[in-house]
GROMACS .gro file of C-alpha atoms in nm:
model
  237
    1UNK     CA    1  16.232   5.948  15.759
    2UNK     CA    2  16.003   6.053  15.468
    3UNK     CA    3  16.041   5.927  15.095
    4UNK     CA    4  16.204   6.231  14.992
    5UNK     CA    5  16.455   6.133  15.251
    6UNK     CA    6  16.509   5.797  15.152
    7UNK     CA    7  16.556   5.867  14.770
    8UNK     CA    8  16.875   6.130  14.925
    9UNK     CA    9  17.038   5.787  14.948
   10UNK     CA   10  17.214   5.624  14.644
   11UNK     CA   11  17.202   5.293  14.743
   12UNK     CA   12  16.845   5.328  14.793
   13UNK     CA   13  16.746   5.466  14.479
   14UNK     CA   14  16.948   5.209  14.304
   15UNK     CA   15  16.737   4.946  14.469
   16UNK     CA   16  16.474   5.096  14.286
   17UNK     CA   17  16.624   5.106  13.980
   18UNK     CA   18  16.714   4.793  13.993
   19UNK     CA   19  16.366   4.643  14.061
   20UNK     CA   20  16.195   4.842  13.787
   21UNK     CA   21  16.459   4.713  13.545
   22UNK     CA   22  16.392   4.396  13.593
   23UNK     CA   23  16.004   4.471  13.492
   24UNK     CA   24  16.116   4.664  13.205
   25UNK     CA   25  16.346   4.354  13.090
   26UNK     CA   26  16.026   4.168  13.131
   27UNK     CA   27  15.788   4.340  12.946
   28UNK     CA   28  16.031   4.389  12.665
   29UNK     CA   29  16.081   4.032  12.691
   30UNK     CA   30  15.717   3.931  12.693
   31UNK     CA   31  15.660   4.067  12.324
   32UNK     CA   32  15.801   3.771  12.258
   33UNK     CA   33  15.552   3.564  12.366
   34UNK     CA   34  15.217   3.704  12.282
   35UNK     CA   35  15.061   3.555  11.998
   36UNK     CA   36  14.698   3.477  11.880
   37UNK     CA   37  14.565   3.143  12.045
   38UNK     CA   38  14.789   3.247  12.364
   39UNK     CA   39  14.595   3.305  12.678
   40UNK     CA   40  14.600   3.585  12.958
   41UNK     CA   41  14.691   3.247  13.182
   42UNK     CA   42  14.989   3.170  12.988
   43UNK     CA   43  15.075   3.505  12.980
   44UNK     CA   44  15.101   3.554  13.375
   45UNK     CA   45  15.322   3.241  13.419
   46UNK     CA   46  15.564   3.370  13.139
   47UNK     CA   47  15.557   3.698  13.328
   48UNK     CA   48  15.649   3.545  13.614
   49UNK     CA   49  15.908   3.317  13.504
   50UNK     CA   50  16.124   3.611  13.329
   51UNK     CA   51  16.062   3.837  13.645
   52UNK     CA   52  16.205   3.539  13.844
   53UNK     CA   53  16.505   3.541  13.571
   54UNK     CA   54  16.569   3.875  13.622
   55UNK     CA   55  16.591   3.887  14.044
   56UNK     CA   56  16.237   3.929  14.150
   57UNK     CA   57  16.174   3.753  14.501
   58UNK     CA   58  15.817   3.881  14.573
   59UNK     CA   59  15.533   4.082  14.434
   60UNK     CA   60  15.339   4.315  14.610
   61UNK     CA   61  15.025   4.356  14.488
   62UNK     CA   62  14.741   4.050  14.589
   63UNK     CA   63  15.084   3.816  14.544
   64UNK     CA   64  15.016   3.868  14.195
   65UNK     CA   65  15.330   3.794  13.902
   66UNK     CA   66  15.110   4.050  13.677
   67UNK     CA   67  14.771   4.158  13.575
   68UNK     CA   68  14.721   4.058  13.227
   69UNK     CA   69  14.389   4.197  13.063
   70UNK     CA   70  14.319   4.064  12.682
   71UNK     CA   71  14.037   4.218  12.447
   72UNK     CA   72  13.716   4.359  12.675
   73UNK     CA   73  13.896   4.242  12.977
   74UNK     CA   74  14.100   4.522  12.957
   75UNK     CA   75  13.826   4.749  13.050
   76UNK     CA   76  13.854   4.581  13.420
   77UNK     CA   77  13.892   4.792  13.723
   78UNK     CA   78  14.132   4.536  13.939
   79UNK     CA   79  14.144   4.766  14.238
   80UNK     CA   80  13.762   4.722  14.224
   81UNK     CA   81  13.707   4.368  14.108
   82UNK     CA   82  13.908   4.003  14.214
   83UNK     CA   83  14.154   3.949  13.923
   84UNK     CA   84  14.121   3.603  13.766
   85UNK     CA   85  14.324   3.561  13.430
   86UNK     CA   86  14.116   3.362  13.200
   87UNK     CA   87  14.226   3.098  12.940
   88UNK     CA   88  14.052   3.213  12.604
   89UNK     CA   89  14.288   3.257  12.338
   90UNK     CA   90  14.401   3.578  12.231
   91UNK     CA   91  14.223   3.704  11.887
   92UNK     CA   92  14.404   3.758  11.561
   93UNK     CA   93  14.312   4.109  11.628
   94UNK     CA   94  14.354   4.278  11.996
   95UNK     CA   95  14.514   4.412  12.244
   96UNK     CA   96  14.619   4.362  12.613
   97UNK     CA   97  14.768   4.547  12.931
   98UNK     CA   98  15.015   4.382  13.158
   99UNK     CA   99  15.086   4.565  13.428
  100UNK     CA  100  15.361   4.414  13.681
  101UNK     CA  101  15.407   4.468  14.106
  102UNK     CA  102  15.784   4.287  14.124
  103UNK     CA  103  15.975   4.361  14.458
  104UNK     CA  104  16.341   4.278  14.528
  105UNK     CA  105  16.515   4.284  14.863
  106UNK     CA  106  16.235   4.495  14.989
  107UNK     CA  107  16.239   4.754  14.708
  108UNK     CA  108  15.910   4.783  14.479
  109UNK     CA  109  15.864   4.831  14.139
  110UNK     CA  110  15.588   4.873  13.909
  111UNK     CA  111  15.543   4.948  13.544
  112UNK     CA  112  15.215   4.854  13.269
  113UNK     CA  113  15.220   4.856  12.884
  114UNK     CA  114  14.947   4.724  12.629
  115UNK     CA  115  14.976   4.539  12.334
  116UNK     CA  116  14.825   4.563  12.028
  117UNK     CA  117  14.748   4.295  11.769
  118UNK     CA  118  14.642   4.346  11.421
  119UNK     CA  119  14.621   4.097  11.146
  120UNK     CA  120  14.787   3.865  11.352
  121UNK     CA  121  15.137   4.081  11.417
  122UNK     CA  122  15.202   4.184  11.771
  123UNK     CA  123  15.310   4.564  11.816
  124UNK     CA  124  15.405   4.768  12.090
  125UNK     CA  125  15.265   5.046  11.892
  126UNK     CA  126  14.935   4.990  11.622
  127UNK     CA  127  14.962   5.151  11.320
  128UNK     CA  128  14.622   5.143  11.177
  129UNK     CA  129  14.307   5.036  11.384
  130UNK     CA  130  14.198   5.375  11.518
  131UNK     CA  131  14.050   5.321  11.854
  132UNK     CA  132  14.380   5.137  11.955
  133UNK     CA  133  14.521   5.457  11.750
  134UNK     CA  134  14.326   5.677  11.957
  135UNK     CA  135  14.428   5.478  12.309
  136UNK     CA  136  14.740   5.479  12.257
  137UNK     CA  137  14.757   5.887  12.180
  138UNK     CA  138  14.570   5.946  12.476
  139UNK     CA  139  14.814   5.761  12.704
  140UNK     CA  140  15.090   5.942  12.510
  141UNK     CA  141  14.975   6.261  12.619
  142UNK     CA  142  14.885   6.195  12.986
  143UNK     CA  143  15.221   6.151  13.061
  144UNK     CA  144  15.343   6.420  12.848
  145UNK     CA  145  15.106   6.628  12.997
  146UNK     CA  146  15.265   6.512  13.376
  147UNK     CA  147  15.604   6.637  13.219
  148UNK     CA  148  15.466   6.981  13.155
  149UNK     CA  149  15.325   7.030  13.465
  150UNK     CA  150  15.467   6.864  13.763
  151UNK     CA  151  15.671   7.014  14.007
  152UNK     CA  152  15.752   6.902  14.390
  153UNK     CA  153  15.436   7.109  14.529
  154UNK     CA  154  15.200   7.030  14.301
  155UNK     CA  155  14.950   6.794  14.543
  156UNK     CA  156  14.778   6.486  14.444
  157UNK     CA  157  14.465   6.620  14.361
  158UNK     CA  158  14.570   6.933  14.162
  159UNK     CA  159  14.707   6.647  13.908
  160UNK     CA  160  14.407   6.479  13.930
  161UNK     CA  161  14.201   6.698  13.824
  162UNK     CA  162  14.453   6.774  13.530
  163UNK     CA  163  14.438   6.457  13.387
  164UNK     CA  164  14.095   6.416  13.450
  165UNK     CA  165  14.051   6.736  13.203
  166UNK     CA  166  14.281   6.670  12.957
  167UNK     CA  167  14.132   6.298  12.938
  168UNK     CA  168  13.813   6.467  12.879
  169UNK     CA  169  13.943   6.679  12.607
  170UNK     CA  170  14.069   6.359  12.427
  171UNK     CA  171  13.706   6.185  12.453
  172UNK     CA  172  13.857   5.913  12.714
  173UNK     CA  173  13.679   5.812  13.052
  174UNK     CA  174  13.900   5.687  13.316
  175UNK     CA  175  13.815   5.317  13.448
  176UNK     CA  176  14.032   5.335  13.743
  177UNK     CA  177  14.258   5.578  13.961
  178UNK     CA  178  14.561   5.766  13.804
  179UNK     CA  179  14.833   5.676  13.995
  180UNK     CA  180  14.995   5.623  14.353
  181UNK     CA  181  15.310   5.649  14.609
  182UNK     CA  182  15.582   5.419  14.580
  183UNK     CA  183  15.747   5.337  14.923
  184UNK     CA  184  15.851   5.095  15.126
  185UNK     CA  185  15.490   5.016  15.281
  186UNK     CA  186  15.290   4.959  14.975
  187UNK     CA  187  14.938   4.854  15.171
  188UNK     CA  188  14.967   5.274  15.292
  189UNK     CA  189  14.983   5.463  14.944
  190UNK     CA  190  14.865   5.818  14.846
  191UNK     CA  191  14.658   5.803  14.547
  192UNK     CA  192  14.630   6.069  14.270
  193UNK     CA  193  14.257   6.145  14.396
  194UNK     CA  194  14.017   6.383  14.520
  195UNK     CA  195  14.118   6.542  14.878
  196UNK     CA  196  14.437   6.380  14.881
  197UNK     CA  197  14.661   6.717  14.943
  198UNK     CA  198  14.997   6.552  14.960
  199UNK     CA  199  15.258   6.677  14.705
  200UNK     CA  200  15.463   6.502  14.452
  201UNK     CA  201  15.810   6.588  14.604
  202UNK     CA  202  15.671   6.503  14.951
  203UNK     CA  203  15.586   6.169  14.850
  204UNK     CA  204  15.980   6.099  14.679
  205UNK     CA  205  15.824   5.799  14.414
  206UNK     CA  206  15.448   5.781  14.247
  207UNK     CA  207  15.346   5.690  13.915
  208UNK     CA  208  15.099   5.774  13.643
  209UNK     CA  209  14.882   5.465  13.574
  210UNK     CA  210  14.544   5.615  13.382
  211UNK     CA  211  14.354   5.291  13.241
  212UNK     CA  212  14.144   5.483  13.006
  213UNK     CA  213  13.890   5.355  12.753
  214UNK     CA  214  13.814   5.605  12.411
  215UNK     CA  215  13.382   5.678  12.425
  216UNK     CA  216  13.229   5.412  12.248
  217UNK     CA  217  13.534   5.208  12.265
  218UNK     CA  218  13.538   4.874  12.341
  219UNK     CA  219  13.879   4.839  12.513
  220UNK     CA  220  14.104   4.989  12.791
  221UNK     CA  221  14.442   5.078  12.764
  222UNK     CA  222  14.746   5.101  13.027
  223UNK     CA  223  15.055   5.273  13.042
  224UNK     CA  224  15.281   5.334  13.343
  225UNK     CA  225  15.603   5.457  13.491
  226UNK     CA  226  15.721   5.559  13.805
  227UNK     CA  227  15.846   5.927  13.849
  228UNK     CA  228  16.013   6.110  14.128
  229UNK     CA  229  16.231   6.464  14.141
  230UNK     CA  230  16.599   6.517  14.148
  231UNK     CA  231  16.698   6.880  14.198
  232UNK     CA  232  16.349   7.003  14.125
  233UNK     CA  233  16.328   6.814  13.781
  234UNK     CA  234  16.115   6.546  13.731
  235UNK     CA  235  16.293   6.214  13.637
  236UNK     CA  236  16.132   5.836  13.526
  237UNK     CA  237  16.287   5.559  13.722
   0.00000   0.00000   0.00000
């Protein structure tokens, strides 16, 4: 039974739902929580304490609660490198990517946001520091640009190379790949790559990950949601 198949199923898709939820509760929780002097370690067992909260009974990527980058860290390529959080203190001024792998009952989720700090005030969005201005308009229009364009045939690499131009018209370099499958065997995905002719509808769930760093900037920045098509419209989970 393919993914497209699956998703047909209510129940199924609601185990979905239901896992990403809990990662959105958590990362909306986890503003709470990150404050100068605070450390990428702490941050990781807070992550995994409210995913716990809030149903998660596994994670599926490396075991991990979440990847939590802080300040140059952020420009890390984890599917390259070993992940090991480290314990220096966030700065009054920075920013950070969590990204989270929760599963629940067998379903998978998956979902990254950054963080910016100026003058000491956490934000979800910055308002005046203009590489994290500039980061966080880039990752803005990726996915806007995956609104515009996607439909159940486009393939893997077709988007690829979208993103890949329009990253390059916005003066970004990508650190690591795009995006990936979602399904029920998660050491099997389809990346958004080169050669990789499967197509978004045939695939049921992917997301849009770009990690992308502004040239001559000194950090990365993350944003991702999972995506799949109901009716022939694309839909976030």
């Amino acid at each position: 039974m393919s993914n497209t198949e699956h998703l047909d199923a209510a129940d199924t898709l609601c185990g979905y739902r239901k896992v990403q939820h809990a990662a959105r509760r958590t990362l909306d929780e986890i503003v709470h929580f990150i404050a100068p002097g605070v450390s990428e370690i702490d941050l990781v067992r807070k992550c995994d304490e409210l995913q716990r909260a809030a149903g998660v009974d596994d994670y599926w990527y490396r075991a991990l609660p979440a990847l939590v980058l802080a300040g140059e860290h952020t420009c890390l390529a984890i599917s390259r490198e070993a992940y090991v959080p480290e314990s220096a203190p966030l700065k009054h001024h920075d920013v950070l990517t969590i990204d989270l792998n929760p599963a629940m009952n067998g379903y998978c989720g998956d979902l990254a946001r950054t963080y910016f700090i100026e003058d000491g005030q956490v934000r979800r969005a910055p308002h005046r520091d203009e590489e994290f201005l500039a980061g966080a308009h880039a990752q803005a229009s990726l996915h806007a640009l995956l609104r515009r364009v996607a439909t159940p045939d486009l393939r893997f690499d077709e988007l690829y190379g979208m993103v890949k131009d329009a990253a390059d018209r916005l003066e970004c370099e990508l650190l690591d790949y795009l995006g990936h499958s979602m399904q029920a065997n998660m050491s099997a995905l389809d990346f958004i790559a080169p050669k990789v002719t499967h197509t978004l509808g045939e695939v049921g769930l992917f997301t849009l990950e770009p990690q992308l760093r502004v040239k001559g900037g000194r950090h990365g920045f993350k944003h991702e949601n999972i995506y799949f098509f109901a009716g022939g419209v694309l839909h976030e989970l």
